[in-house]
Amino acid sequence: MGGAARLRVPVGADAERWVTRAGCRRVLLVVHNVTSATRLLDVLPLFGGDVRLQLFATCTGSSPFLAGVVELLTGTGLPVLPWEQVKETTFDLAVSASYGGELDQIQGELVVLSHGMGYNKRLAAPDAEQQSAAPVFGLSPDWLLHGGRPLAAATVLSHPEQLERLRASCPQAAPTAVLAGDPCYDRLIGALPQRELFRRALGVAPGQKLVVVSSTWSSRSLFGAAQADSREAADADDLLPWLLSRLSTELPADEYRSLAVLHPNVWYGHGPGQVRAWLDHARRAGLDAVPPLDWWRQALIAADCVLGDHSSVTYYAAAIGVPVLLGAFPQDALDPHSPVAALGRTAPRLLRRGSLRARIDTAIAAHEPDRYAHFAEQASSAPGESAGLLRHLFYRLMDLPEPTGHTALLDPLPPHQPARRTTPVRVFAEVTDGRTPEVVLVRHPVSGDAPDPADGLAAASTAYAHTAVDEETREAGRLRLADVVLRHAPADDPRLGPPGAWTAEALARYPYSALAAYADGPDRCVVRTRRGDLLRLSAATGPDGRPNLCDPAAYASALHTWLTTGRKLSEAIPELRVRTGTVTHRVTIERLPTHPA
């Protein structure tokens, strides 16, 4: 950031010659890294609509995690000041979400926010034996004082328990404390009524359980390679490879949806490309990684279970009532008096033994809605009121009348993002007899040389097994032997042509395949059988007018099972029932003209 060009407008030696709105109060947002920027983005809407203000952004350049900061600051659209120019400029208000760097050089009223769920973590000590005595980041005189005096005009805390710890750790800074709740927590609880919207947006089908894997950064996090604490010494081996593999091999594709929420320091410390490479096999099997600044709140609200560690994200999940399993929790890295440390003493652990699916299902089934009510109470001293309290503080420090106005809003609804699997999928199926026959499916992505699952339909003597392979798979050799060949694309994709044309070409390319399916929407696909039947399979509309969504590839496998077990196509028209887990999906089937177009 040190090489950034100095600005001449809207500040600079001759800025008054060039500005359009002169005399604005100056507000500086101080970014240390992408992580701290997330909290500043939370409060940015509090300044919206006020034509008396001119906002700026800067980076101290003091964090080891500087990757991604330039792009983030550019994305805000605010004037970005190089740090050297900041030190020469007077501001009416400066807001930082972290300590570090030359904050004492800022000329103006400084407000420091927490960039997570309060102050919990100890700074890493050089010697592991000294870790439990290391200072708590954000509560130590090392950060709070400069020349023996408080660095900030206001130290924002979200709960009185933090004030008690601040008084014990640095009494000189206690007079600057302001209890103003937690804007991030407020955005979460304010959006809880939209849970079903978020689930649909994230591609969670009816009856599916959404499992979110959450990890902070450091080698002792869930994503790290040395997670175990002293109580779990026997499980000190690397949990991550086991977990990523089990997510696909143990959790049936139609019954579970999985997302990863990783700390920005993981993304930008190692590089987004490297993180995607580490997650490659899991991503192709259906695990989606939430971008570091987007959707993680929606993912928590939509989740049925969070597999986490000592991160703020895991704590927020517990605070809004989501079952959590802790895959890593180094107690000595935390202030033992902090709420996050208390969660680690309360929540169940995820260990590398036994069935992952059984542990997840047990955590969900055994969870009581008010189990973590105490942690919700400690998340904020003023739930739902943080926006008003913070804006009042900001304007008081600027000595400016507060505008009538608005509160901070949750991020917009994310686009629909169903799971996208390009690994081959092993399908176990059977057709039930009765007045209304059903095709029962259990689908598992094939992960390396992992054996077929040995439970449920996979072990049933009545089950019919087949393999469905997406044409975009990297394992092209499996296409040759696929029973069902798949393609996901819009119907008008010029590379592929209309679905009818592609299905004909696919069966010609793969002579051992019995069926080709072109999914051209989240609730439908076009299927061609080896006999030449061309069919449209669609999710039937439910009583609420919405289609009962399921992966269209499951419809294709269900039809293939129906035909392979000797049943007539005419008996499946106009509707076929397909069961995945505990949910029965109604799939309408209609004939299409059999010419390729």
Coordinates of C-alpha atoms in Angstrom, one line a residue:
M1 CA 0.0 0.0 0.0
G2 CA 3.0 2.3 0.5
G3 CA 3.3 2.8 -3.3
A4 CA -0.2 4.1 -3.8
A5 CA -0.5 7.5 -5.5
R6 CA -1.3 10.5 -3.3
L7 CA -4.7 12.0 -3.9
R8 CA -5.3 15.6 -4.9
V9 CA -9.0 15.4 -4.7
P10 CA -11.0 15.4 -2.4
V11 CA -8.0 16.1 -0.1
G12 CA -4.6 17.5 -1.0
A13 CA -2.7 20.7 -1.1
D14 CA -5.1 22.3 -3.6
A15 CA -8.2 20.1 -3.2
E16 CA -10.5 23.0 -2.6
R17 CA -10.0 24.1 -6.3
W18 CA -11.4 20.8 -7.5
V19 CA -14.0 19.5 -5.1
T20 CA -17.7 19.7 -5.9
R21 CA -19.0 19.6 -2.3
A22 CA -16.7 21.6 -0.1
G23 CA -16.7 21.7 3.7
C24 CA -17.6 18.0 4.2
R25 CA -16.7 16.3 7.5
R26 CA -14.0 13.7 6.8
V27 CA -14.6 10.1 7.9
L28 CA -11.7 7.6 7.5
L29 CA -12.2 3.8 7.4
V30 CA -8.9 2.1 8.5
V31 CA -8.4 -1.3 7.0
H32 CA -5.7 -3.6 8.3
N33 CA -6.7 -6.7 6.2
V34 CA -9.7 -8.2 4.6
T35 CA -10.9 -9.6 7.9
S36 CA -11.1 -6.3 9.7
A37 CA -12.8 -4.8 6.6
T38 CA -15.8 -7.1 7.1
R39 CA -16.8 -5.2 10.3
L40 CA -16.2 -1.8 8.6
L41 CA -18.5 -3.0 5.8
D42 CA -21.1 -3.8 8.4
V43 CA -21.1 -0.2 9.6
L44 CA -20.6 1.6 6.3
P45 CA -24.4 2.0 5.7
L46 CA -24.6 4.1 8.8
F47 CA -23.0 7.0 6.9
G48 CA -25.2 6.5 3.8
G49 CA -27.4 9.4 2.6
D50 CA -25.6 12.1 4.5
V51 CA -24.3 14.8 2.1
R52 CA -22.4 16.4 4.9
L53 CA -19.8 13.6 4.9
Q54 CA -16.9 12.6 2.7
L55 CA -15.7 9.1 3.3
F56 CA -12.1 7.8 2.8
A57 CA -10.4 4.4 3.1
T58 CA -6.8 3.5 3.9
C59 CA -4.7 0.5 4.9
T60 CA -2.1 0.7 7.6
G61 CA 0.1 -1.8 5.8
S62 CA 0.9 -3.4 9.2
S63 CA -0.8 -6.8 8.8
P64 CA 0.9 -10.0 7.5
F65 CA -2.3 -10.6 5.5
L66 CA -2.3 -7.8 2.9
A67 CA -3.4 -9.8 -0.1
G68 CA -6.9 -8.9 -1.3
V69 CA -6.9 -5.5 0.4
V70 CA -6.3 -3.4 -2.7
E71 CA -9.1 -5.1 -4.6
L72 CA -11.4 -4.7 -1.6
L73 CA -10.7 -1.0 -1.1
T74 CA -11.2 -0.5 -4.8
G75 CA -14.5 -2.3 -4.6
T76 CA -15.8 0.1 -2.0
G77 CA -15.6 3.0 -4.5
L78 CA -14.2 5.3 -1.8
P79 CA -11.1 7.5 -2.3
V80 CA -8.2 5.4 -1.1
L81 CA -5.5 7.4 0.7
P82 CA -1.9 6.1 1.0
W83 CA -0.9 5.8 4.7
E84 CA 1.7 8.5 4.5
Q85 CA -0.9 11.0 3.2
V86 CA -3.3 9.8 6.0
K87 CA -0.7 10.9 8.6
E88 CA -0.6 14.4 7.1
T89 CA -4.4 14.8 6.9
T90 CA -6.9 15.9 9.6
F91 CA -10.1 13.8 9.9
D92 CA -13.3 14.3 12.0
L93 CA -13.6 10.6 12.6
A94 CA -11.5 7.5 12.0
V95 CA -13.0 4.0 12.4
S96 CA -10.8 1.0 12.7
A97 CA -11.8 -2.7 13.3
S98 CA -8.4 -3.8 14.6
Y99 CA -5.3 -2.6 16.4
G100 CA -1.9 -2.6 14.8
G101 CA 0.1 -0.1 12.7
E102 CA 0.6 3.6 13.5
L103 CA -2.9 4.3 14.7
D104 CA -1.4 6.9 17.0
Q105 CA -0.5 9.0 13.9
I106 CA -4.1 9.5 12.9
Q107 CA -5.2 13.1 13.4
G108 CA -8.8 12.8 14.5
E109 CA -11.2 11.0 16.8
L110 CA -10.4 7.3 16.7
V111 CA -13.0 4.6 17.2
V112 CA -11.9 1.0 17.5
L113 CA -14.4 -1.9 16.9
S114 CA -13.9 -5.6 17.4
H115 CA -13.8 -7.4 14.0
G116 CA -15.3 -10.6 15.5
M117 CA -17.4 -11.8 18.4
G118 CA -15.7 -9.7 21.0
Y119 CA -12.1 -10.2 22.2
N120 CA -11.2 -13.8 22.8
K121 CA -7.9 -14.9 21.3
R122 CA -4.5 -14.7 22.8
L123 CA -1.7 -13.6 20.6
A124 CA 0.5 -16.5 19.6
A125 CA 3.4 -17.0 21.9
P126 CA 6.8 -18.2 20.7
D127 CA 6.9 -20.9 23.3
A128 CA 3.8 -23.2 23.6
E129 CA 4.3 -23.3 27.4
Q130 CA 3.9 -19.5 27.5
Q131 CA 0.7 -19.5 25.4
S132 CA -1.7 -19.5 28.4
A133 CA 0.0 -16.3 29.7
A134 CA 0.0 -14.5 26.4
P135 CA -2.1 -11.3 26.3
V136 CA -5.6 -11.3 24.9
F137 CA -5.6 -9.4 21.6
G138 CA -7.5 -6.1 21.9
L139 CA -7.6 -6.0 25.7
S140 CA -3.9 -5.6 26.5
P141 CA -2.2 -2.2 27.3
D142 CA 0.2 -3.2 24.4
W143 CA -2.5 -2.2 21.9
L144 CA -4.9 0.1 24.0
L145 CA -2.3 2.6 25.2
H146 CA 0.2 5.0 23.6
G147 CA 2.5 6.9 25.9
G148 CA 0.5 5.7 28.8
R149 CA -2.7 7.2 27.5
P150 CA -5.7 5.6 25.7
L151 CA -5.1 5.3 22.0
A152 CA -8.8 5.6 21.0
A153 CA -11.4 8.1 21.8
A154 CA -13.9 5.2 22.0
T155 CA -13.3 1.4 22.4
V156 CA -16.5 -0.2 21.3
L157 CA -17.6 -3.3 23.2
S158 CA -20.6 -5.5 22.5
H159 CA -21.3 -6.8 26.1
P160 CA -20.5 -5.9 29.7
E161 CA -18.5 -9.0 30.2
Q162 CA -15.9 -7.5 27.8
L163 CA -15.9 -4.4 29.9
E164 CA -15.1 -6.4 33.0
R165 CA -12.2 -8.0 31.3
L166 CA -11.0 -4.7 29.9
R167 CA -11.0 -3.2 33.4
A168 CA -9.0 -6.1 34.8
S169 CA -6.5 -6.0 31.9
C170 CA -6.1 -2.3 31.1
P171 CA -8.0 0.0 33.6
Q172 CA -6.5 3.1 31.9
A173 CA -8.6 2.4 28.8
A174 CA -11.8 1.5 30.6
P175 CA -13.2 5.2 30.5
T176 CA -13.1 5.0 26.7
A177 CA -15.4 1.9 26.6
V178 CA -18.7 2.2 24.8
L179 CA -21.3 -0.6 24.9
A180 CA -22.9 -0.6 21.5
G181 CA -23.9 -4.1 20.8
D182 CA -22.7 -6.1 17.8
P183 CA -23.8 -5.0 14.2
C184 CA -22.9 -8.3 12.7
Y185 CA -25.1 -10.2 15.2
D186 CA -27.9 -7.8 14.6
R187 CA -27.8 -8.5 10.9
L188 CA -28.0 -12.2 11.7
I189 CA -30.9 -12.1 14.0
G190 CA -32.7 -9.5 11.8
A191 CA -32.6 -11.9 8.9
L192 CA -33.6 -15.1 10.7
P193 CA -37.1 -14.9 9.3
Q194 CA -35.6 -15.3 5.8
R195 CA -34.1 -18.7 6.6
E196 CA -36.2 -20.6 4.0
L197 CA -35.3 -18.0 1.3
F198 CA -31.6 -18.4 2.0
R199 CA -31.9 -22.2 2.0
R200 CA -33.5 -22.1 -1.5
A201 CA -31.0 -19.6 -2.7
L202 CA -28.1 -21.8 -1.6
G203 CA -29.6 -24.8 -3.3
V204 CA -30.8 -26.7 -0.3
A205 CA -33.7 -28.9 -1.5
P206 CA -36.6 -29.9 0.7
G207 CA -35.6 -32.6 3.2
Q208 CA -31.9 -31.8 2.8
K209 CA -29.7 -31.0 5.7
L210 CA -27.2 -28.1 5.2
V211 CA -23.8 -28.8 6.8
V212 CA -21.5 -25.8 7.1
V213 CA -17.8 -26.4 7.7
S214 CA -16.4 -23.2 9.5
S215 CA -12.8 -22.6 10.2
T216 CA -10.7 -19.7 11.5
W217 CA -7.1 -19.3 10.5
S218 CA -3.9 -20.7 12.2
S219 CA -2.3 -24.1 12.3
R220 CA -4.6 -25.1 15.2
S221 CA -7.8 -24.3 13.5
L222 CA -10.2 -26.9 11.9
F223 CA -8.5 -26.2 8.5
G224 CA -5.1 -26.3 10.1
A225 CA -2.9 -29.4 10.5
A226 CA -2.5 -29.5 14.3
Q227 CA -5.9 -29.1 15.8
A228 CA -5.9 -31.2 19.0
D229 CA -5.6 -29.8 22.4
S230 CA -4.2 -31.6 25.4
R231 CA -7.4 -33.5 26.1
E232 CA -7.6 -34.9 22.6
A233 CA -3.9 -35.8 22.2
A234 CA -4.8 -39.2 20.7
D235 CA -6.5 -37.4 17.8
A236 CA -3.7 -35.0 17.0
D237 CA -3.5 -36.3 13.4
D238 CA -4.7 -34.1 10.6
L239 CA -8.5 -34.0 10.7
L240 CA -9.1 -32.1 7.5
P241 CA -8.4 -34.8 4.8
W242 CA -10.6 -37.3 6.7
L243 CA -13.4 -34.7 7.0
L244 CA -13.3 -33.6 3.4
S245 CA -13.4 -37.2 2.2
R246 CA -16.3 -38.2 4.6
L247 CA -18.4 -35.3 3.5
S248 CA -18.9 -36.9 0.1
T249 CA -18.5 -40.6 0.9
E250 CA -20.8 -40.7 4.0
L251 CA -23.4 -38.0 3.3
P252 CA -25.9 -39.0 0.5
A253 CA -25.9 -36.3 -2.2
D254 CA -29.7 -35.8 -2.1
E255 CA -30.0 -35.7 1.7
Y256 CA -27.1 -33.3 2.6
R257 CA -25.7 -30.1 1.2
S258 CA -22.3 -28.9 2.3
L259 CA -20.7 -25.5 2.3
A260 CA -17.3 -24.3 3.6
V261 CA -16.9 -20.9 5.4
L262 CA -13.2 -20.1 5.8
H263 CA -11.6 -17.2 7.5
P264 CA -10.3 -14.5 5.1
N265 CA -6.8 -15.0 6.4
V266 CA -7.0 -18.6 5.1
W267 CA -8.0 -17.4 1.7
Y268 CA -5.6 -14.5 1.4
G269 CA -2.7 -15.9 3.5
H270 CA -2.4 -18.9 1.2
G271 CA -4.0 -17.5 -1.9
P272 CA -7.5 -18.2 -3.3
G273 CA -6.1 -20.4 -6.0
Q274 CA -4.3 -22.6 -3.4
V275 CA -7.4 -22.8 -1.2
R276 CA -9.5 -23.9 -4.2
A277 CA -6.8 -26.5 -5.1
W278 CA -6.8 -27.9 -1.6
L279 CA -10.6 -28.2 -1.8
D280 CA -10.6 -29.5 -5.4
H281 CA -11.8 -33.1 -4.8
A282 CA -14.4 -32.0 -2.2
R283 CA -15.6 -29.2 -4.5
R284 CA -16.1 -31.5 -7.4
A285 CA -18.0 -33.9 -5.1
G286 CA -20.4 -31.1 -4.1
L287 CA -18.8 -29.0 -1.4
D288 CA -19.1 -25.2 -2.2
A289 CA -16.7 -22.7 -0.6
V290 CA -18.4 -19.5 0.4
P291 CA -16.4 -16.5 -0.9
P292 CA -14.6 -14.8 2.0
L293 CA -16.8 -11.7 2.2
D294 CA -20.1 -13.1 0.8
W295 CA -23.0 -15.2 2.0
W296 CA -21.5 -16.6 5.2
R297 CA -24.2 -15.0 7.3
Q298 CA -26.8 -16.5 5.0
A299 CA -25.1 -19.8 5.2
L300 CA -25.2 -19.8 9.0
I301 CA -28.9 -18.8 9.1
A302 CA -29.7 -21.6 6.6
A303 CA -27.5 -24.3 8.3
D304 CA -28.8 -27.4 10.1
C305 CA -25.4 -28.1 11.6
V306 CA -22.0 -26.3 11.8
L307 CA -18.7 -28.2 12.0
G308 CA -16.4 -25.5 13.5
D309 CA -13.7 -24.4 15.8
H310 CA -12.8 -21.4 18.0
S311 CA -13.9 -18.9 15.4
S312 CA -16.4 -16.1 15.8
V313 CA -18.4 -17.7 13.0
T314 CA -18.9 -20.9 15.0
Y315 CA -19.9 -18.8 18.0
Y316 CA -22.4 -16.8 16.0
A317 CA -23.9 -20.1 14.7
A318 CA -24.4 -21.3 18.3
A319 CA -25.8 -17.9 19.3
I320 CA -28.6 -18.1 16.7
G321 CA -29.5 -21.7 17.8
V322 CA -27.6 -23.8 15.2
P323 CA -26.2 -27.2 16.5
V324 CA -22.4 -27.1 16.4
L325 CA -19.7 -29.8 16.5
L326 CA -16.2 -28.6 17.3
G327 CA -13.5 -30.2 15.2
A328 CA -10.7 -28.1 16.8
F329 CA -10.6 -26.0 19.9
P330 CA -7.3 -25.0 21.4
Q331 CA -8.4 -23.8 24.8
D332 CA -5.0 -22.3 25.7
A333 CA -5.2 -20.0 22.7
L334 CA -8.2 -18.3 24.3
D335 CA -9.0 -16.1 27.3
P336 CA -10.5 -18.7 29.6
H337 CA -13.0 -16.0 30.8
S338 CA -14.3 -15.3 27.3
P339 CA -17.6 -16.6 26.0
V340 CA -15.9 -18.4 23.1
A341 CA -13.8 -20.4 25.6
A342 CA -17.0 -21.3 27.4
L343 CA -18.5 -22.6 24.2
G344 CA -15.5 -24.8 23.8
R345 CA -16.2 -26.3 27.3
T346 CA -19.9 -26.9 26.4
A347 CA -20.3 -27.9 22.7
P348 CA -19.7 -31.6 21.6
R349 CA -16.6 -32.5 19.7
L350 CA -16.1 -34.0 16.3
L351 CA -13.4 -36.6 16.4
R352 CA -11.8 -38.7 13.7
R353 CA -13.5 -42.0 14.5
G354 CA -16.8 -43.5 13.9
S355 CA -19.4 -42.2 11.5
L356 CA -19.5 -38.6 10.5
R357 CA -23.1 -38.9 9.4
A358 CA -24.1 -40.4 12.7
R359 CA -22.4 -37.6 14.6
I360 CA -24.1 -34.9 12.5
D361 CA -27.5 -36.5 12.8
T362 CA -27.1 -37.0 16.5
A363 CA -26.1 -33.4 17.0
I364 CA -29.2 -32.2 15.1
A365 CA -31.6 -34.6 16.7
A366 CA -30.3 -34.0 20.3
H367 CA -30.2 -30.2 19.9
E368 CA -32.5 -28.1 22.1
P369 CA -33.5 -24.7 20.7
D370 CA -32.3 -22.9 23.9
R371 CA -29.2 -25.0 24.4
Y372 CA -26.9 -22.0 23.7
A373 CA -29.3 -19.2 24.9
H374 CA -26.6 -18.1 27.4
F375 CA -24.2 -17.5 24.5
A376 CA -26.8 -15.6 22.6
E377 CA -27.2 -13.3 25.6
Q378 CA -23.4 -12.7 25.7
A379 CA -23.2 -11.9 22.0
S380 CA -24.7 -8.4 22.4
S381 CA -25.8 -6.1 25.3
A382 CA -28.4 -4.5 23.0
P383 CA -29.7 -7.0 20.4
G384 CA -31.2 -5.2 17.4
E385 CA -29.9 -1.8 18.6
S386 CA -26.3 -1.7 17.5
A387 CA -26.9 0.4 14.4
G388 CA -28.5 3.2 16.3
L389 CA -25.9 3.1 19.2
L390 CA -23.0 3.2 16.8
R391 CA -24.4 6.0 14.6
H392 CA -25.0 8.0 17.7
L393 CA -21.4 7.5 18.8
F394 CA -20.0 8.4 15.5
Y395 CA -22.0 11.6 15.1
R396 CA -21.3 12.7 18.7
L397 CA -17.5 12.4 18.1
M398 CA -17.9 14.4 14.9
D399 CA -20.0 17.0 16.9
L400 CA -22.6 16.8 14.1
P401 CA -26.3 16.5 14.5
E402 CA -27.4 12.9 13.8
P403 CA -29.7 12.5 10.7
T404 CA -33.0 10.8 10.9
G405 CA -32.6 7.6 9.2
H406 CA -32.0 4.0 8.7
T407 CA -30.3 1.0 10.1
A408 CA -27.7 -1.4 8.6
L409 CA -29.1 -4.0 6.3
L410 CA -28.1 -7.6 5.7
D411 CA -26.4 -8.4 2.5
P412 CA -28.7 -9.1 -0.5
L413 CA -30.1 -12.6 -1.1
P414 CA -27.3 -14.6 -2.9
P415 CA -28.0 -16.0 -6.3
H416 CA -29.3 -19.6 -6.5
Q417 CA -26.4 -21.9 -6.2
P418 CA -27.3 -25.6 -6.2
A419 CA -24.5 -28.1 -5.6
R420 CA -22.5 -28.8 -8.7
R421 CA -20.9 -32.2 -8.9
T422 CA -18.5 -33.2 -11.6
T423 CA -17.2 -36.3 -9.9
P424 CA -18.8 -39.6 -11.0
V425 CA -21.8 -40.5 -8.8
R426 CA -22.6 -44.0 -7.6
V427 CA -26.4 -44.5 -7.5
F428 CA -28.2 -47.1 -5.4
A429 CA -31.9 -47.5 -6.2
E430 CA -34.9 -49.7 -5.9
V431 CA -38.5 -49.5 -6.9
T432 CA -41.1 -50.0 -4.2
D433 CA -44.3 -51.9 -4.9
G434 CA -47.7 -50.6 -4.0
R435 CA -50.6 -48.5 -5.3
T436 CA -48.1 -45.7 -6.1
P437 CA -44.7 -47.1 -6.8
E438 CA -41.7 -45.0 -5.9
V439 CA -38.1 -45.1 -7.1
V440 CA -35.9 -44.8 -3.9
L441 CA -32.5 -43.3 -4.5
V442 CA -29.3 -42.9 -2.5
R443 CA -26.5 -41.2 -4.5
H444 CA -22.9 -40.8 -3.4
P445 CA -20.1 -39.0 -5.2
V446 CA -17.3 -41.4 -6.0
S447 CA -14.2 -40.2 -4.1
G448 CA -11.0 -41.8 -5.3
D449 CA -10.8 -45.5 -4.6
A450 CA -13.2 -45.3 -1.7
P451 CA -15.5 -48.3 -1.5
D452 CA -19.3 -48.1 -2.0
P453 CA -21.1 -47.1 1.2
A454 CA -22.0 -50.1 3.2
D455 CA -25.2 -48.9 4.8
G456 CA -28.8 -48.3 3.8
L457 CA -29.7 -49.1 0.2
A458 CA -26.1 -49.7 -0.7
A459 CA -26.2 -52.9 1.3
A460 CA -29.7 -54.0 0.3
S461 CA -29.8 -57.0 -1.9
T462 CA -32.8 -55.5 -3.8
A463 CA -30.8 -52.3 -4.7
Y464 CA -29.9 -51.7 -8.3
A465 CA -26.6 -49.8 -8.7
H466 CA -25.5 -47.7 -11.6
T467 CA -23.1 -44.8 -12.3
A468 CA -24.0 -41.3 -13.5
V469 CA -21.2 -39.1 -14.8
D470 CA -21.2 -35.4 -15.7
E471 CA -19.6 -34.8 -19.1
E472 CA -17.5 -32.1 -17.6
T473 CA -15.8 -34.6 -15.2
R474 CA -12.0 -34.6 -15.1
E475 CA -12.2 -38.4 -14.9
A476 CA -13.1 -38.7 -18.6
G477 CA -12.3 -42.5 -18.6
R478 CA -15.4 -43.1 -16.5
L479 CA -17.6 -41.6 -19.2
R480 CA -17.0 -44.6 -21.4
L481 CA -18.7 -46.9 -18.8
A482 CA -21.3 -44.5 -17.4
D483 CA -24.9 -45.8 -17.3
V484 CA -26.2 -42.2 -17.3
V485 CA -24.4 -39.3 -18.9
L486 CA -25.2 -35.8 -17.7
R487 CA -24.8 -32.2 -18.8
H488 CA -25.8 -29.0 -17.0
A489 CA -26.2 -25.9 -19.2
P490 CA -28.8 -23.4 -20.4
A491 CA -31.0 -24.8 -23.2
D492 CA -29.7 -22.1 -25.6
D493 CA -26.0 -22.7 -24.9
P494 CA -24.4 -22.3 -28.4
R495 CA -21.6 -24.8 -27.6
L496 CA -24.0 -27.7 -27.1
G497 CA -27.1 -26.9 -29.1
P498 CA -30.6 -27.7 -27.9
P499 CA -31.0 -30.4 -25.3
G500 CA -32.5 -32.8 -27.8
A501 CA -29.5 -32.5 -30.1
W502 CA -26.9 -32.9 -27.3
T503 CA -28.6 -36.0 -25.9
A504 CA -28.5 -37.7 -29.3
E505 CA -24.9 -36.8 -29.8
A506 CA -24.0 -38.0 -26.3
L507 CA -25.5 -41.4 -26.8
A508 CA -23.5 -41.7 -30.0
R509 CA -20.3 -40.7 -28.3
Y510 CA -20.8 -43.1 -25.3
P511 CA -22.3 -46.3 -26.8
Y512 CA -22.4 -48.1 -23.5
S513 CA -24.6 -45.5 -21.8
A514 CA -28.3 -46.2 -21.5
L515 CA -29.5 -42.7 -21.0
A516 CA -28.3 -39.1 -21.6
A517 CA -29.8 -36.2 -19.6
Y518 CA -29.4 -32.4 -20.2
A519 CA -30.3 -30.4 -17.1
D520 CA -31.3 -26.9 -18.4
G521 CA -32.7 -25.6 -15.2
P522 CA -32.7 -26.2 -11.4
D523 CA -36.0 -28.2 -11.6
R524 CA -35.9 -29.9 -15.0
C525 CA -33.9 -31.9 -17.6
V526 CA -34.4 -33.4 -21.0
V527 CA -33.7 -37.1 -21.3
R528 CA -33.1 -39.4 -24.2
T529 CA -33.1 -43.2 -23.8
R530 CA -31.2 -45.7 -25.9
R531 CA -34.5 -46.7 -27.5
G532 CA -34.8 -43.1 -28.8
D533 CA -37.5 -41.8 -26.5
L534 CA -37.0 -38.0 -25.8
L535 CA -38.6 -36.8 -22.6
R536 CA -39.0 -33.7 -20.5
L537 CA -38.7 -34.4 -16.7
S538 CA -39.7 -31.6 -14.4
A539 CA -40.4 -31.1 -10.7
A540 CA -44.1 -31.1 -10.1
T541 CA -45.5 -27.9 -8.6
G542 CA -46.5 -28.1 -4.9
P543 CA -49.5 -26.6 -3.1
D544 CA -47.5 -23.4 -2.6
G545 CA -46.9 -23.0 -6.3
R546 CA -43.2 -23.8 -6.0
P547 CA -41.6 -26.8 -7.7
N548 CA -40.4 -29.5 -5.2
L549 CA -36.8 -29.0 -6.1
C550 CA -34.3 -31.9 -6.3
D551 CA -31.2 -32.3 -8.4
P552 CA -32.5 -33.1 -11.9
A553 CA -29.8 -35.7 -12.2
A554 CA -31.7 -37.7 -9.6
Y555 CA -34.8 -37.6 -11.9
A556 CA -32.7 -39.1 -14.7
S557 CA -31.3 -41.9 -12.5
A558 CA -34.8 -42.6 -11.2
L559 CA -36.1 -43.0 -14.8
H560 CA -33.1 -45.2 -15.7
T561 CA -33.8 -47.4 -12.7
W562 CA -37.5 -47.7 -13.6
L563 CA -36.7 -48.8 -17.1
T564 CA -33.8 -51.1 -16.2
T565 CA -36.0 -53.0 -13.7
G566 CA -38.3 -54.0 -16.5
R567 CA -41.1 -51.4 -16.1
K568 CA -42.7 -49.7 -19.1
L569 CA -42.1 -46.1 -19.9
S570 CA -45.9 -45.6 -20.4
E571 CA -46.4 -46.5 -16.7
A572 CA -44.2 -43.7 -15.6
I573 CA -46.1 -41.1 -17.6
P574 CA -47.4 -38.5 -16.7
E575 CA -45.8 -38.6 -13.2
L576 CA -43.0 -40.6 -11.4
R577 CA -42.4 -40.5 -7.7
V578 CA -38.8 -40.3 -6.6
R579 CA -37.8 -40.6 -2.9
T580 CA -34.5 -39.3 -1.5
G581 CA -34.1 -39.7 2.2
T582 CA -37.5 -38.9 3.8
V583 CA -38.8 -36.7 1.0
T584 CA -40.9 -37.9 -2.0
H585 CA -40.6 -35.8 -5.1
R586 CA -43.2 -35.8 -7.8
V587 CA -41.6 -35.7 -11.2
T588 CA -43.8 -35.0 -14.3
I589 CA -42.8 -36.7 -17.5
E590 CA -43.9 -35.6 -21.0
R591 CA -42.9 -36.9 -24.4
L592 CA -41.0 -34.5 -26.8
P593 CA -40.5 -34.8 -30.6
T594 CA -37.8 -37.3 -31.1
H595 CA -35.8 -35.5 -33.7
P596 CA -32.5 -34.1 -32.3
A597 CA -33.7 -30.5 -32.4

